[in-house]
Coordinates of C-alpha atoms and ligand atoms in Angstrom, one line a residue:
M1 CA 112.3 124.3 113.2
A2 CA 112.4 126.3 110.0
A3 CA 108.9 127.3 109.5
D4 CA 107.6 128.9 106.5
R5 CA 104.9 131.1 106.1
A6 CA 101.3 129.7 107.2
P7 CA 99.1 129.2 105.0
A8 CA 97.1 131.6 103.7
A9 CA 93.5 132.1 105.0
D10 CA 90.9 131.5 103.1
A11 CA 87.3 131.1 103.5
A12 CA 87.1 128.8 100.5
A13 CA 89.8 126.4 101.5
E14 CA 88.8 122.7 102.3
V15 CA 90.4 121.5 105.2
I16 CA 91.7 118.4 105.6
R17 CA 92.3 116.7 109.1
T18 CA 94.4 113.6 109.6
Q19 CA 97.4 111.9 111.5
V20 CA 100.0 111.7 109.0
I21 CA 100.2 114.1 105.7
V22 CA 102.5 111.9 103.0
V23 CA 103.6 114.1 100.1
G24 CA 104.5 112.3 97.2
A25 CA 103.3 109.1 95.7
G26 CA 105.9 107.6 94.6
P27 CA 106.7 104.1 95.1
V28 CA 108.2 105.7 98.7
G29 CA 105.2 107.0 99.7
L30 CA 102.8 104.8 98.2
L31 CA 104.8 102.5 101.0
L32 CA 104.9 104.8 103.2
A33 CA 101.2 105.4 103.6
A34 CA 100.6 101.5 104.2
E35 CA 102.9 100.6 106.3
L36 CA 101.0 103.4 108.5
C37 CA 97.6 102.4 107.9
L38 CA 98.7 98.7 108.6
R39 CA 98.8 100.0 112.5
G40 CA 95.4 101.6 112.1
V41 CA 97.2 105.8 111.3
R42 CA 95.1 108.3 109.4
V43 CA 97.2 109.0 106.1
A44 CA 96.4 111.6 103.6
V45 CA 98.7 111.0 100.3
V46 CA 99.1 114.0 98.1
E47 CA 100.5 113.9 94.6
Q48 CA 100.6 116.4 91.8
R49 CA 100.4 113.8 89.1
H50 CA 96.7 113.3 88.1
G51 CA 97.2 109.5 87.6
P52 CA 99.9 107.0 87.2
T53 CA 103.5 107.8 86.0
T54 CA 104.4 106.9 82.3
E55 CA 107.8 106.9 82.8
S56 CA 109.1 103.7 82.3
R57 CA 112.4 104.7 85.3
A58 CA 113.9 102.1 87.8
S59 CA 113.6 98.6 86.5
T60 CA 115.7 96.4 89.4
L61 CA 114.3 95.7 93.2
H62 CA 116.8 94.0 94.7
A63 CA 117.2 91.2 97.4
R64 CA 116.6 92.8 100.5
T65 CA 113.6 94.9 98.6
M66 CA 112.1 91.3 97.6
E67 CA 112.6 90.2 101.3
V68 CA 110.6 93.3 102.3
F69 CA 107.5 92.7 100.2
D70 CA 108.1 88.8 100.9
S71 CA 107.3 90.0 104.6
R72 CA 104.1 91.8 103.8
G73 CA 103.1 89.1 101.5
L74 CA 103.1 90.9 98.4
L75 CA 105.3 89.3 95.7
P76 CA 102.7 87.3 94.6
D77 CA 101.0 90.5 93.1
F78 CA 104.6 90.9 90.7
G79 CA 103.5 88.0 89.3
G80 CA 107.3 86.2 89.9
P81 CA 109.5 88.6 87.5
P82 CA 112.5 86.9 86.2
N83 CA 115.1 86.5 88.4
E84 CA 118.8 88.4 86.5
P85 CA 121.8 87.6 89.4
R86 CA 124.0 89.3 86.6
G87 CA 124.7 92.9 88.2
H88 CA 127.6 94.8 88.0
F89 CA 129.7 97.6 89.9
G90 CA 130.5 100.7 87.9
G91 CA 130.0 99.0 85.2
I92 CA 132.3 95.7 86.2
P93 CA 130.4 92.7 85.8
L94 CA 129.1 91.6 89.7
D95 CA 127.5 87.9 90.4
L96 CA 124.6 89.3 92.6
T97 CA 124.1 85.8 93.8
L98 CA 124.1 85.5 98.2
P99 CA 122.3 83.5 100.6
G100 CA 119.2 83.7 101.0
A101 CA 115.5 83.2 99.3
Y102 CA 116.0 86.3 96.6
P103 CA 119.7 86.0 95.6
G104 CA 120.1 88.3 92.1
Q105 CA 117.8 91.3 91.1
W106 CA 114.5 91.0 90.7
K107 CA 113.3 92.7 86.9
V108 CA 110.1 94.5 87.7
P109 CA 109.4 98.0 86.3
Q110 CA 108.9 100.6 88.5
N111 CA 104.8 101.7 87.1
K112 CA 104.7 98.1 88.5
T113 CA 105.8 98.4 91.6
E114 CA 103.9 101.4 92.0
S115 CA 100.6 99.7 91.6
V116 CA 101.1 96.8 93.3
L117 CA 101.9 99.7 96.8
E118 CA 99.3 101.5 95.7
E119 CA 96.6 99.2 95.2
W120 CA 98.2 98.1 98.8
A121 CA 97.9 100.8 100.0
L122 CA 94.2 101.7 98.8
S123 CA 93.1 98.5 100.7
L124 CA 93.9 99.8 104.2
G125 CA 92.5 102.6 103.6
A126 CA 95.3 105.5 102.4
D127 CA 93.7 108.3 101.4
I128 CA 95.6 109.4 98.4
R129 CA 94.8 113.0 96.0
C130 CA 96.4 113.1 92.6
G131 CA 96.3 116.3 90.5
H132 CA 97.3 117.9 94.7
R133 CA 100.6 120.5 94.4
L134 CA 102.1 121.0 97.6
R135 CA 102.8 124.8 97.6
L136 CA 103.8 126.0 100.6
I137 CA 104.4 123.9 104.4
A138 CA 103.9 125.6 107.8
V139 CA 104.5 124.2 111.0
V140 CA 101.6 125.9 113.1
Q141 CA 101.8 128.5 116.4
D142 CA 100.9 126.0 118.9
G143 CA 103.5 123.4 118.0
D144 CA 101.4 119.9 118.0
A145 CA 100.7 119.9 114.2
V146 CA 101.9 120.9 110.6
E147 CA 99.6 121.8 108.4
A148 CA 100.1 122.1 104.8
E149 CA 98.5 123.8 101.4
T150 CA 97.8 122.0 98.0
V151 CA 96.3 123.3 95.3
A152 CA 93.9 120.7 94.0
R153 CA 93.1 120.4 89.9
D154 CA 90.2 122.7 90.1
G155 CA 93.0 125.5 91.4
R156 CA 91.2 125.5 95.0
P157 CA 93.5 125.2 98.0
V158 CA 93.3 122.8 100.0
R159 CA 94.8 122.5 103.3
L160 CA 95.7 119.3 105.0
R161 CA 96.6 118.9 108.9
G162 CA 98.0 116.3 110.8
S163 CA 100.4 115.6 113.3
H164 CA 103.2 114.9 111.0
L165 CA 104.5 115.4 107.7
V166 CA 106.6 112.9 105.5
A167 CA 108.5 114.4 102.3
C168 CA 108.5 111.8 99.3
D169 CA 107.9 114.0 97.2
G170 CA 111.5 113.3 95.1
Q171 CA 114.5 114.5 93.8
D172 CA 113.3 118.0 93.4
S173 CA 111.6 117.7 96.6
T174 CA 109.0 120.6 97.3
V175 CA 109.3 120.2 100.7
R176 CA 113.4 120.7 101.6
R177 CA 112.9 123.9 99.4
L178 CA 110.4 125.1 101.5
M179 CA 112.3 124.1 104.7
A180 CA 115.0 125.1 103.3
A181 CA 116.3 122.2 104.5
D182 CA 120.4 121.8 104.8
F183 CA 120.9 119.3 101.2
P184 CA 124.8 119.3 100.8
G185 CA 126.8 117.3 98.6
R186 CA 128.0 117.3 95.1
P187 CA 127.0 118.6 92.3
A188 CA 126.6 117.3 89.1
G189 CA 129.9 116.9 86.8
R190 CA 128.8 114.2 84.2
E191 CA 125.6 113.7 82.5
L192 CA 123.7 110.9 80.8
L193 CA 121.1 111.0 78.1
R194 CA 118.3 108.3 77.8
A195 CA 115.3 107.1 75.5
D196 CA 113.3 104.7 75.0
V197 CA 112.9 104.2 71.5
D198 CA 110.9 102.0 69.4
G199 CA 111.7 100.6 65.4
I200 CA 116.1 100.9 65.9
D201 CA 117.7 97.8 65.4
I202 CA 121.4 98.4 66.9
R203 CA 123.2 95.8 68.9
A204 CA 123.1 95.3 72.8
R205 CA 125.3 96.7 74.8
R206 CA 125.7 96.6 78.3
F207 CA 128.4 99.4 79.6
E208 CA 130.4 100.0 76.3
R209 CA 133.6 102.3 77.4
L210 CA 134.5 103.7 73.8
P211 CA 136.6 106.7 73.5
G212 CA 134.2 109.2 73.0
G213 CA 132.2 108.3 76.4
L214 CA 129.6 105.3 77.3
A215 CA 127.1 103.9 75.1
I216 CA 124.8 101.7 76.8
A217 CA 121.7 99.3 74.6
A218 CA 119.0 97.2 75.4
R219 CA 116.2 96.1 73.8
R220 CA 113.2 94.6 75.8
E221 CA 110.6 92.2 74.9
D222 CA 108.4 94.7 73.4
G223 CA 110.9 95.5 70.9
V224 CA 111.5 99.1 72.3
T225 CA 115.2 99.5 73.0
R226 CA 116.2 101.4 76.0
V227 CA 119.5 103.3 74.5
M228 CA 121.7 105.6 76.7
V229 CA 125.0 107.7 76.3
H230 CA 127.6 109.6 78.3
E231 CA 129.8 111.9 75.7
S232 CA 133.4 112.1 78.0
G233 CA 134.5 115.2 79.0
A234 CA 131.1 116.5 77.6
A235 CA 130.2 119.5 80.8
V236 CA 126.8 119.2 82.5
G237 CA 126.2 123.2 81.3
A238 CA 123.6 125.1 81.9
R239 CA 120.7 122.8 80.6
T240 CA 117.4 125.4 80.5
G241 CA 114.8 122.6 79.6
P242 CA 114.5 118.7 79.2
A243 CA 116.9 116.7 76.9
R244 CA 115.1 116.0 73.4
F245 CA 115.7 113.1 70.9
E246 CA 117.6 115.5 68.9
E247 CA 120.5 115.6 71.3
I248 CA 120.5 111.7 72.2
V249 CA 121.1 111.0 68.3
A250 CA 123.6 113.2 68.0
A251 CA 125.4 111.6 71.2
W252 CA 124.7 108.9 70.2
R253 CA 126.0 109.2 66.7
R254 CA 129.2 110.9 68.6
V255 CA 130.3 108.0 70.8
T256 CA 128.9 105.2 68.5
G257 CA 129.4 106.3 64.6
E258 CA 125.8 104.6 64.6
D259 CA 122.9 106.5 63.4
I260 CA 119.3 105.8 65.7
G261 CA 117.7 109.1 64.1
G262 CA 115.0 107.0 62.5
G263 CA 113.7 105.9 65.3
K264 CA 110.8 106.5 67.5
P265 CA 111.1 108.0 71.2
L266 CA 108.9 106.8 72.9
W267 CA 110.4 108.4 76.5
V268 CA 113.4 110.6 76.3
N269 CA 115.2 111.5 79.7
R270 CA 118.6 113.0 81.1
F271 CA 120.3 112.8 84.3
D272 CA 123.3 113.1 86.5
D273 CA 125.8 112.3 89.2
E274 CA 124.6 114.8 91.7
N275 CA 125.7 113.0 94.7
R276 CA 123.3 114.9 98.4
Q277 CA 122.4 114.2 101.3
L278 CA 119.8 116.0 103.6
A279 CA 121.9 117.1 107.1
D280 CA 118.6 115.7 108.9
Y281 CA 116.3 113.3 108.1
R282 CA 113.8 114.9 110.8
H283 CA 112.8 118.3 111.5
G284 CA 110.5 118.0 114.2
R285 CA 107.1 117.2 112.8
V286 CA 108.5 116.8 109.2
L287 CA 110.1 114.0 108.0
Y288 CA 112.0 112.6 105.2
A289 CA 112.2 109.4 102.5
G290 CA 113.4 108.3 99.9
D291 CA 114.9 110.9 96.5
A292 CA 113.5 113.9 99.0
A293 CA 116.6 112.8 102.0
H294 CA 118.9 111.6 99.1
R295 CA 120.3 112.1 95.4
Q296 CA 122.2 109.9 93.4
L297 CA 123.0 108.5 90.4
P298 CA 120.9 105.8 89.2
T299 CA 122.5 103.3 88.9
G300 CA 122.1 100.0 89.5
G301 CA 118.9 100.3 90.7
Q302 CA 120.1 101.2 94.2
A303 CA 118.5 104.4 95.0
L304 CA 115.1 102.7 94.8
N305 CA 115.7 100.5 96.9
L306 CA 117.4 102.8 99.5
G307 CA 114.3 104.7 99.7
L308 CA 111.8 102.0 99.6
Q309 CA 113.8 100.6 102.9
D310 CA 114.0 104.3 103.9
A311 CA 109.9 103.6 104.6
F312 CA 110.0 100.3 105.7
N313 CA 112.2 101.6 108.6
L314 CA 110.2 104.6 109.4
G315 CA 106.6 103.6 108.3
W316 CA 106.5 101.4 112.0
K317 CA 108.5 103.9 114.2
L318 CA 106.1 107.1 112.9
A319 CA 102.9 104.7 113.7
A320 CA 104.2 104.1 117.6
E321 CA 104.7 108.0 117.6
V322 CA 101.0 108.6 116.3
A323 CA 99.7 106.1 118.8
G324 CA 101.1 107.6 122.0
H325 CA 103.2 104.4 122.7
A326 CA 106.7 104.9 120.8
P327 CA 109.4 105.0 123.3
A328 CA 111.5 107.5 123.9
G329 CA 113.9 108.6 121.0
L330 CA 112.5 105.8 118.8
L331 CA 111.6 108.3 115.6
D332 CA 115.2 110.0 115.9
T333 CA 116.0 106.5 115.5
Y334 CA 115.2 107.0 111.6
H335 CA 117.7 109.4 111.4
A336 CA 120.5 107.5 112.8
E337 CA 119.8 104.0 111.1
R338 CA 118.7 105.7 107.7
H339 CA 121.4 108.6 107.0
A340 CA 124.3 106.0 107.9
V341 CA 122.8 103.8 105.2
G342 CA 122.2 106.2 102.5
A343 CA 125.9 107.7 103.2
A344 CA 127.4 104.4 102.6
V345 CA 125.1 104.1 99.4
L346 CA 125.6 107.3 98.1
A347 CA 129.6 106.6 98.9
N348 CA 129.6 103.1 96.5
I349 CA 127.5 104.8 93.7
R350 CA 130.0 108.2 93.7
A351 CA 132.9 105.5 92.9
Q352 CA 130.9 103.5 90.7
S353 CA 130.4 106.7 88.8
E354 CA 134.2 107.5 88.8
L355 CA 134.6 103.7 87.3
L356 CA 131.8 104.4 84.7
L357 CA 132.1 107.5 83.8
G358 CA 135.6 108.6 84.1
G359 CA 137.8 108.7 81.3
P360 CA 140.5 106.4 79.9
E361 CA 142.4 107.5 83.3
V362 CA 140.0 104.8 85.6
E363 CA 141.4 102.1 83.1
P364 CA 143.6 101.3 85.9
V365 CA 141.2 101.6 88.4
R366 CA 139.2 99.5 86.6
A367 CA 141.6 96.9 85.3
V368 CA 143.0 96.3 89.2
L369 CA 139.4 96.7 90.7
A370 CA 138.1 93.9 88.0
E371 CA 141.0 91.8 88.8
L372 CA 139.8 91.6 93.3
M373 CA 136.1 90.9 92.5
R374 CA 137.1 87.5 91.0
Y375 CA 138.1 86.7 95.0
E376 CA 135.0 85.4 96.7
P377 CA 135.0 88.0 99.4
V378 CA 135.7 90.7 97.5
R379 CA 132.6 89.9 95.5
A380 CA 130.1 89.1 97.8
R381 CA 131.2 92.5 100.1
L382 CA 130.0 94.3 96.5
A383 CA 127.0 92.6 96.2
G384 CA 126.4 92.8 100.5
M385 CA 126.1 96.5 99.6
I386 CA 124.0 96.6 96.1
S387 CA 121.5 94.2 97.1
G388 CA 120.8 96.0 101.0
L389 CA 121.7 92.2 102.4
D390 CA 124.3 94.1 103.9
V391 CA 122.6 96.6 106.2
R392 CA 123.5 96.1 109.9
Y393 CA 122.5 98.6 112.1
D394 CA 124.0 99.8 115.3
F395 CA 122.4 98.8 118.5
G396 CA 124.8 98.1 120.6
G397 CA 125.2 96.3 123.8
A398 CA 125.9 92.6 123.8
A399 CA 127.5 91.5 120.1
H400 CA 125.5 88.7 118.8
P401 CA 125.9 88.0 114.7
L402 CA 122.8 88.6 114.4
R403 CA 122.4 91.8 116.5
G404 CA 121.3 94.6 114.3
A405 CA 121.1 92.5 111.0
R406 CA 118.0 91.5 109.7
L407 CA 116.1 87.9 110.3
P408 CA 118.0 85.2 107.9
H409 CA 115.0 83.9 105.4
A410 CA 114.9 80.0 107.2
T411 CA 112.3 77.5 106.9
L412 CA 110.4 76.6 110.8
R413 CA 108.1 74.2 112.2
V414 CA 105.6 76.2 114.1
G415 CA 103.2 72.9 116.0
G416 CA 102.2 71.0 112.5
S417 CA 102.4 73.2 109.7
T418 CA 106.1 74.6 108.0
C419 CA 106.6 78.5 107.2
T420 CA 109.3 80.4 106.5
T421 CA 110.8 83.3 109.0
Y422 CA 109.3 85.9 106.4
E423 CA 105.9 84.4 106.7
L424 CA 105.9 85.1 110.6
L425 CA 106.5 89.0 110.2
R426 CA 103.9 89.4 108.1
S427 CA 101.8 91.1 111.2
D428 CA 102.0 94.9 112.2
R429 CA 104.3 93.9 115.0
G430 CA 107.6 92.5 116.5
L431 CA 108.3 89.0 116.6
L432 CA 110.1 86.7 119.3
L433 CA 111.4 83.6 118.0
V434 CA 111.5 81.2 120.4
L435 CA 113.6 78.2 118.8
G436 CA 114.0 76.4 121.9
G437 CA 113.8 75.7 125.4
P438 CA 111.7 77.8 127.1
V439 CA 109.5 80.8 125.5
P440 CA 110.8 83.7 128.0
A441 CA 108.6 85.0 130.2
A442 CA 109.6 89.2 129.5
G443 CA 107.9 88.6 126.2
G444 CA 104.4 88.3 127.7
R445 CA 104.0 92.0 129.0
W446 CA 104.2 93.0 125.7
A447 CA 101.5 90.9 123.6
G448 CA 99.7 93.0 121.6
R449 CA 103.0 94.0 120.2
V450 CA 105.4 91.2 120.0
D451 CA 104.0 87.6 118.8
R452 CA 105.5 85.2 120.6
V453 CA 106.0 82.1 118.5
A454 CA 107.5 79.0 119.2
A455 CA 109.3 76.6 116.3
R456 CA 112.3 74.5 115.6
V457 CA 114.4 75.0 112.1
E458 CA 113.1 72.3 109.9
P459 CA 115.7 69.6 110.2
G460 CA 117.2 69.6 106.2
A461 CA 115.5 72.8 105.2
A462 CA 117.4 76.3 104.6
S463 CA 118.0 77.5 108.4
G464 CA 119.8 80.9 107.1
G465 CA 122.2 80.3 110.0
L466 CA 119.6 79.9 112.5
D467 CA 121.2 76.5 113.8
G468 CA 122.3 76.6 117.3
V469 CA 119.7 79.7 118.1
R470 CA 117.6 79.3 120.9
A471 CA 115.5 83.0 120.6
V472 CA 115.6 86.1 118.3
A473 CA 114.0 89.5 118.9
V474 CA 112.8 91.0 115.9
R475 CA 111.5 94.6 115.0
P476 CA 108.5 95.1 112.7
D477 CA 111.2 96.0 109.5
G478 CA 112.9 92.6 110.5
Y479 CA 116.1 93.5 112.3
V480 CA 117.5 91.4 114.8
A481 CA 116.7 93.4 118.4
W482 CA 117.9 90.7 120.8
A483 CA 119.2 87.1 120.4
R484 CA 120.4 84.1 122.6
D485 CA 122.3 81.3 121.4
G486 CA 121.4 79.4 124.7
G487 CA 121.9 78.9 128.4
P488 CA 118.9 79.2 130.6
E489 CA 119.3 83.0 130.9
A490 CA 117.6 85.6 128.8
G491 CA 119.5 88.3 129.5
G492 CA 118.9 91.7 127.8
L493 CA 115.6 90.8 126.4
T494 CA 113.3 93.2 128.9
E495 CA 115.7 95.9 128.3
A496 CA 115.1 95.5 123.8
L497 CA 111.5 95.2 124.4
E498 CA 111.5 97.9 126.3
R499 CA 113.8 99.7 123.8
W500 CA 111.7 99.1 120.6
F501 CA 108.8 98.5 121.8
G502 CA 108.0 100.9 124.7
A503 CA 107.4 100.2 128.3
P504 CA 104.8 96.9 128.2
A505 CA 100.9 97.6 127.9
Ligands
FAD601 C1 113.4 110.6 85.6 C2 114.0 109.6 87.0 C3 114.6 108.8 85.4 C4 114.7 107.3 87.0 N1 115.7 106.5 86.8 C5 115.7 105.5 87.1 C6 116.6 104.7 86.5 O1 116.5 104.7 85.2 N2 117.1 103.3 87.5 C7 117.2 103.1 88.8 O2 117.4 102.3 89.7 N3 116.8 104.9 89.5 C8 115.8 106.0 88.5 N4 115.3 106.5 89.1 C9 115.3 106.6 90.4 C10 113.6 106.3 90.8 O3 113.1 106.4 89.9 C11 113.8 107.1 92.2 O4 114.9 106.4 93.2 C12 112.7 106.6 92.7 O5 111.5 106.9 92.1 C13 112.2 107.4 93.8 O6 111.1 107.1 94.5 P1 110.4 108.3 95.7 O7 109.1 108.5 96.0 O8 111.3 108.8 96.4 O9 110.3 109.5 94.2 P2 110.0 109.7 93.1 O10 109.5 108.4 92.2 O11 110.0 110.9 92.6 O12 108.1 110.1 93.5 C14 108.1 111.4 94.4 C15 106.6 111.8 93.8 O13 106.5 113.0 94.6 C16 105.7 113.6 93.6 N5 105.4 114.9 94.1 C17 106.4 115.9 93.6 N6 106.9 117.1 94.1 C18 105.2 117.3 94.6 C19 104.4 118.8 95.1 N7 104.8 119.7 95.3 N8 103.0 118.0 95.7 C20 102.3 117.0 95.5 N9 103.4 116.0 94.5 C21 104.6 116.2 94.5 C22 105.9 113.5 92.1 O14 104.8 113.4 91.0 C23 106.2 111.5 92.5 O15 105.1 111.5 91.9 C24 114.7 107.9 88.1 C25 114.3 109.1 88.7 C26 114.3 110.0 88.2 C27 113.1 111.4 88.6

């Protein structure tokens, strides 16, 4: 493992002993911290910011993320966000509606998502320390722990020691740099400038491709307009400082002919189409999630949703590892599963970047694609990609349409009451859901790690395709480890439970 320098010996340094160190209290770090605390893991989160973020970044939660939040009972905290099924692929309109409880995309400002997750993580006991900037990381010599050092807001060094460290420190990850982690991909070729501007009155533009570039303008309910502009052919250049409002005003004028210089900028920002992915999401006791693991054009809200689902995949696996009951290789499946998903998302984002930011030469491709997208299978395939509903992990073994896919949303009758499949996932454990016939005896030996529930699909209600399915074993992140359609044999259940939950207790 590429260990950095050991933390400087400093008698005055405070030492925090924990189990997992999470670097970064963005949405990904907060969700991961909560998932670990939910399972009794002690977690210290270090965050360089002194308070909540003031940046209005991603504003879209996609269908799979909504399911994830539903399976933790968090949706009421979001207060019924508006659903907007009109998405896009590279700026070409795309209806995101798919079967499921949350079709479409849900408009939630990122700072709202962060405040819900932070409150949840704190309520579960996460030790979140703001005003702590990580400055170095070291794998201590005995090899069974990670030690990191931060600088607290008063300048004091604070040392943290835990069994694992997870870098959730965003696109310019300090951990990635200090560990010299291999981060291959493509450098930025195109740049977008963006501002939230008060006091301007311009017409809305979704993705307006003009001879000089791309212009986007959307007015929020509070009257503030978000403008984004890309000038065709403008090189990313050697930028030495942050984007300035005057640059955006000038670019907007060149592309649209309009003057927005009289407005008041509330947030000015730039981003680009750099596209990179860590070669390995795990370096021994150091793991990476969210933007620290992959960098991409933030189009269509996919970056945030991808990162949240990294955290949801990692949380239960790392908790099992820390608790000492993880089966061999469980933690390595985090890289295997999420690197593959990340690579697919980064590939679709690159394609979208070409379609959106390319010049007149991409018009013929756009026209052909727009025509193909009118065919339902094409639309549904692209909607599945963007919503995250198409994720299917390769679990090998006997084929079943559900194996490796997410547990579908369905309404069930359990005893005398009605509930949804996602309500049944609201524990820190796996689920053996028996939908007819005897409850397989094998499941009982994993009591404490897997809940056994006998239910039936509620007649006339949404079945999510579970009709005809007799039993499913579901991992704590909602993906189906094993399924059976009928017949007396429960073949493969024991192997599946051993594979994901370890030897029976
Ligand atoms: C400027 C910007 C604008 C964006 N706009 C959009 C958008 O419009 N639409 C969209 O879909 N997506 C957008 N994104 C992407 C989206 O915000 C990210 O995908 C999402 O925030 C990723 O979450 P994260 O938790 O992985 O990283 P982040 O949200 O970046 O969180 C990382 C956290 O780590 C902390 N940190 C970093 N270094 C250290 C350190 N050394 N020590 C301690 N703490 C540290 C940071 O302060 C931060 O709080 C934007 C991203 C950025 C950076």
